[in-house]
Short mmCIF file of C-alpha atoms in Angstrom, two decimals:
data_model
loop_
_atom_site.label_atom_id
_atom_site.label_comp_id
_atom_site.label_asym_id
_atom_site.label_seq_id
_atom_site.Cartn_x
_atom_site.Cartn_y
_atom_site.Cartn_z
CA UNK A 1 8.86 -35.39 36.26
CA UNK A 2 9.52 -31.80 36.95
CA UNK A 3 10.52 -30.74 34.00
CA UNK A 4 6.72 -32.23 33.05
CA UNK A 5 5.28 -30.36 36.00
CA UNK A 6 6.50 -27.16 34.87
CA UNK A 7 5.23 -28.06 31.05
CA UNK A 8 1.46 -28.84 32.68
CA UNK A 9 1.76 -25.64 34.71
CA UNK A 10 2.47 -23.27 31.67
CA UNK A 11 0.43 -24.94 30.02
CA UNK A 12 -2.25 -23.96 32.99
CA UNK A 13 -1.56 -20.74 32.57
CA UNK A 14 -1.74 -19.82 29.04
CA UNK A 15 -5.22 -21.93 28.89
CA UNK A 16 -6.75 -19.33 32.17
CA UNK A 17 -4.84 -16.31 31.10
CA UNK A 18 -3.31 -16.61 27.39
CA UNK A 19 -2.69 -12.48 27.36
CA UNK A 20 -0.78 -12.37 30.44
CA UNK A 21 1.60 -14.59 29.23
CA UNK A 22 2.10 -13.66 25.64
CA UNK A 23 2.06 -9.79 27.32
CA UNK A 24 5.22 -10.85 28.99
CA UNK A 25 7.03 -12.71 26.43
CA UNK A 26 6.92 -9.79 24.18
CA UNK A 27 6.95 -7.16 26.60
CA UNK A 28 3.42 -5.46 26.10
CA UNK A 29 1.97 -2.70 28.06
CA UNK A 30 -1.31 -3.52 29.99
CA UNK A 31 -2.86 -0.69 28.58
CA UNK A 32 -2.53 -2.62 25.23
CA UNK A 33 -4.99 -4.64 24.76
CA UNK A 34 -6.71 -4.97 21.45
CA UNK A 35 -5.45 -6.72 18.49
CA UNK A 36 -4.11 -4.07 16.27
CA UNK A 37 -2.40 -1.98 18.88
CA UNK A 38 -0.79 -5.55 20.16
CA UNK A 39 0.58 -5.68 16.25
CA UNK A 40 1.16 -2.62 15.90
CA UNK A 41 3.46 -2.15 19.63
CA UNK A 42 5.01 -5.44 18.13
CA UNK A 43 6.31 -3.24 14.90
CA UNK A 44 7.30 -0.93 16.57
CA UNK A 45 9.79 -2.33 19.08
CA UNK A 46 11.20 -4.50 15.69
CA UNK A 47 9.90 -7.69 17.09
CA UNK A 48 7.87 -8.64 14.17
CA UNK A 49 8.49 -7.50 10.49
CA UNK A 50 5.92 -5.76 8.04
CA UNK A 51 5.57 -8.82 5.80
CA UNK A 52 5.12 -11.16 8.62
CA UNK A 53 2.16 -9.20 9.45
CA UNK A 54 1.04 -8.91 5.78
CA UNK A 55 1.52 -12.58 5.23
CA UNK A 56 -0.53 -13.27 9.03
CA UNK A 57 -3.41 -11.19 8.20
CA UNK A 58 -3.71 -12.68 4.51
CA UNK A 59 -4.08 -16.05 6.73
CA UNK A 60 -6.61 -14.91 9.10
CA UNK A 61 -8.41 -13.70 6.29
CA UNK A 62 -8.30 -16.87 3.88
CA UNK A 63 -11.43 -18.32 3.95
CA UNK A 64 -9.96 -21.53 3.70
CA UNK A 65 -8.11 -21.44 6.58
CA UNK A 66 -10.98 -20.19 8.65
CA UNK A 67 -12.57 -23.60 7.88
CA UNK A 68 -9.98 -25.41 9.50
CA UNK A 69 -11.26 -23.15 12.50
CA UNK A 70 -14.75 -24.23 12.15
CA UNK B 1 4.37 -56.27 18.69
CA UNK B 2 5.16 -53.73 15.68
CA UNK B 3 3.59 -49.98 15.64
CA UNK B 4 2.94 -48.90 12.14
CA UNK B 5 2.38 -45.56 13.82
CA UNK B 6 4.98 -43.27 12.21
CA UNK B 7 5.48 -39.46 14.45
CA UNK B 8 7.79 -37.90 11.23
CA UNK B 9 4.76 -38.56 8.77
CA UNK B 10 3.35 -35.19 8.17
CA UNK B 11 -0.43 -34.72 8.11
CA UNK B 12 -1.89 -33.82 5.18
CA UNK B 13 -4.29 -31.21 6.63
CA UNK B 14 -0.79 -29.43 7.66
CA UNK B 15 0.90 -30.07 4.56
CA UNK B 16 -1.88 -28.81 2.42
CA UNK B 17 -2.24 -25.54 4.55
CA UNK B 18 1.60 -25.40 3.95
CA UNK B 19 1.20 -25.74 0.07
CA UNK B 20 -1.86 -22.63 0.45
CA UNK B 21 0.55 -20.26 2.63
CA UNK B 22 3.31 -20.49 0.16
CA UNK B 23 0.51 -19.87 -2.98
CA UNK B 24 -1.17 -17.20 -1.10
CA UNK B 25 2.37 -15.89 -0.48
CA UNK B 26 3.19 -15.52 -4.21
CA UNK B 27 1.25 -12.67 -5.06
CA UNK B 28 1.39 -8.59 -6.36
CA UNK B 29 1.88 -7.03 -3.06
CA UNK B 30 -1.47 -5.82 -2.34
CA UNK B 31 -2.90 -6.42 0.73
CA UNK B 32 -7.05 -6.78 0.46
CA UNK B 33 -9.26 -5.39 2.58
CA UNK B 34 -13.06 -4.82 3.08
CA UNK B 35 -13.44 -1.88 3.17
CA UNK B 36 -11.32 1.66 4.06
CA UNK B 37 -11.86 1.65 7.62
CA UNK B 38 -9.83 -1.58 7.74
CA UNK B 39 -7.14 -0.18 5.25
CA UNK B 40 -7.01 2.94 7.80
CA UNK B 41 -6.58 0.85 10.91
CA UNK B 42 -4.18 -1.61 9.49
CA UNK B 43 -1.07 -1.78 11.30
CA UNK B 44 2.21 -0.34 9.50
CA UNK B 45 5.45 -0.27 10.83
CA UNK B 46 7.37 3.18 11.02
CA UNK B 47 9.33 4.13 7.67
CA UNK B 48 6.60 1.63 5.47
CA UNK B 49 3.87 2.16 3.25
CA UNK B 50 1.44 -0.24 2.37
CA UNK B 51 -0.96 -0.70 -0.80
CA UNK B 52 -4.16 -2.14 -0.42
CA UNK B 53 -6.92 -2.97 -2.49
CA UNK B 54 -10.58 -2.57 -1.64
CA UNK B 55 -12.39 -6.39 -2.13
CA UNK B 56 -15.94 -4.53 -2.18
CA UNK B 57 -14.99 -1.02 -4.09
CA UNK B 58 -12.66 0.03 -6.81
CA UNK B 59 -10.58 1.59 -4.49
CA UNK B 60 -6.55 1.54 -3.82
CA UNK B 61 -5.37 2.91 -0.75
CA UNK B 62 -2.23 3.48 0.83
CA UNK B 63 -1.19 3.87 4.32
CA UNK B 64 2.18 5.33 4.62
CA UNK B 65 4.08 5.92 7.89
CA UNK B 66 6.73 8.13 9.06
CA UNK B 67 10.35 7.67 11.09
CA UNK B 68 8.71 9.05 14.32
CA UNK B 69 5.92 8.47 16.42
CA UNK B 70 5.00 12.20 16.32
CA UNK B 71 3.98 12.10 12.21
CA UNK B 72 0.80 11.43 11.48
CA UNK B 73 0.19 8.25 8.97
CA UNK B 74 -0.57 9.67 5.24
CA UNK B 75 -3.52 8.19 3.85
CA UNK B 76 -4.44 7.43 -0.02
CA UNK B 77 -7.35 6.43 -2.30
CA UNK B 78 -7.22 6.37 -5.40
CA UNK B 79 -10.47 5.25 -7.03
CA UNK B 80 -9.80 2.81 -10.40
CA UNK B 81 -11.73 3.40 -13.58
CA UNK B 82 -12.31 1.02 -16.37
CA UNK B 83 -11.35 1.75 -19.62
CA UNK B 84 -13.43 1.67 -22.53
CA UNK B 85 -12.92 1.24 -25.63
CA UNK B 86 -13.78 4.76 -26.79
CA UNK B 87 -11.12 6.10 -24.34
CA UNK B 88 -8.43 3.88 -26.30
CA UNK B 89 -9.05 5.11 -29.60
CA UNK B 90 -9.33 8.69 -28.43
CA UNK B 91 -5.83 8.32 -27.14
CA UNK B 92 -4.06 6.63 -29.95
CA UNK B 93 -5.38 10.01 -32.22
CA UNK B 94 -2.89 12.33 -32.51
CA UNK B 95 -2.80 15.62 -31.06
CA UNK B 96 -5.01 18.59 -33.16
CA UNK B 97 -2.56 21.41 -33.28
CA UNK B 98 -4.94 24.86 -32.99
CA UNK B 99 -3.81 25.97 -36.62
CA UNK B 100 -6.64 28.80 -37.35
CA UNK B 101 -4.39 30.74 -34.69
CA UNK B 102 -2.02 31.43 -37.47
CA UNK B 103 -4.61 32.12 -40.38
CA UNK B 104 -6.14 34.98 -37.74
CA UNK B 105 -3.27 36.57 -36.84
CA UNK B 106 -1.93 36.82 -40.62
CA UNK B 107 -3.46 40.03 -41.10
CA UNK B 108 -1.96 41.46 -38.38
CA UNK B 109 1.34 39.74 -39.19
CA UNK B 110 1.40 41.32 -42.73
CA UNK B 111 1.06 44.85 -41.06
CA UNK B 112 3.80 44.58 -38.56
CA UNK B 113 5.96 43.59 -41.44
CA UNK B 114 4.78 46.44 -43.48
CA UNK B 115 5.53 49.01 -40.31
CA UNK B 116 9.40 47.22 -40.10
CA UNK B 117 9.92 47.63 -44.11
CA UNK B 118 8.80 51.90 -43.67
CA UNK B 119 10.77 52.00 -40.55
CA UNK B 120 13.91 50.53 -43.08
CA UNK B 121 13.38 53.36 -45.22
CA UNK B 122 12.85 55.92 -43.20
CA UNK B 123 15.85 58.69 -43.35
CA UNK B 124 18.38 58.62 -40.92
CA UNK B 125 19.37 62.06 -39.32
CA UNK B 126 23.15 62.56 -38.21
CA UNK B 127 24.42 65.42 -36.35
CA UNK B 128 26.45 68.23 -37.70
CA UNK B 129 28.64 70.69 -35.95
CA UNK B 130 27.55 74.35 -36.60
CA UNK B 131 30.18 76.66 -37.23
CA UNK B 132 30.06 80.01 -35.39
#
């Protein structure tokens, strides 16, 4: 039950305020704030690599999988 | 009372957005964009370069960046142009040597070679002690 508790209360959390948490998980400045400089601080401190970018924006831009958004 | 519900089957919807990452993955490299503002603001990682190609323009661009956070990002474009036909068969010619350079300059030639032969001929003084 608590360990449920805890699972509903992150849960809480990242539905009100999804930036503060993934801000600290991977450590970004709150001066940081827009997508690209969020990727871009994310290549630079190594915590993402160029082709998983490549191969994330090629998926935001597939039309197909913006469907499954719709 | 049996459950034919199953959690390990795998729903298609996910399975068939698998099978499209891994084709989409399979590709040349180039990374398409709209247009060369989004090429210019496309995140690169220090040390990389990458190619893109415009979806709207025949444009190329790349977007190389440095080891440090002081250098500047370099910037490409390279426009593409079609080939045409014509601009095959003008390249599979072969090269037109200029040879009326020669035929002018023979004159000139022949006279140089007529100075050299005179020079050849011409006497050749040596010296000669003078007695007192």
């Amino acid at each position: 039950m608590g360990m449920l508790f805890q699972i509903m209360q992150l849960y809480q959390q990242f539905k009100t305020n999804p930036m503060g948490m993934l801000s600290q998980r991977y450590n970004i400045p709150n001066n940081i704030n827009n997508p690209q400089d969020i990727i871009q601080h994310l290549l630079n401190t190594n915590q993402v690599s160029q082709d998983q970018v490549n191969n994330a924006m090629r998926m935001r831009n597939d039309p197909q999988i913006q469907n499954l958004f719709k | 009372m049996a459950y034919n519900y199953n959690p390990y089957m795998m729903n298609p919807a996910y399975t068939q957005q698998q099978n499209m990452i891994q084709q989409n993955q399979s590709n040349s490299g180039f990374v398409s964009v709209r247009n060369e503002t989004e090429a210019r603001n496309y995140p690169v990682a220090y040390g990389n370069s990458v190619t893109f190609k415009d979806e709207t323009a025949p444009y190329i661009y790349t977007k190389t960046m440095g080891f440090s956070q002081l250098d500047r990002p370099i910037f490409d474009k390279y426009k593409l142009v079609k080939e045409t036909p014509q601009d095959v068969a003008e390249t599979n010619e072969k090269p037109k040597y200029d040879t009326d350079v020669v035929e002018k300059l023979q004159d000139e030639i022949k006279a140089i070679w007529g100075e050299i032969e005179a020079l050849k001929k011409k006497p050749t003084f040596t010296a000669k002690k003078v007695s007192e």
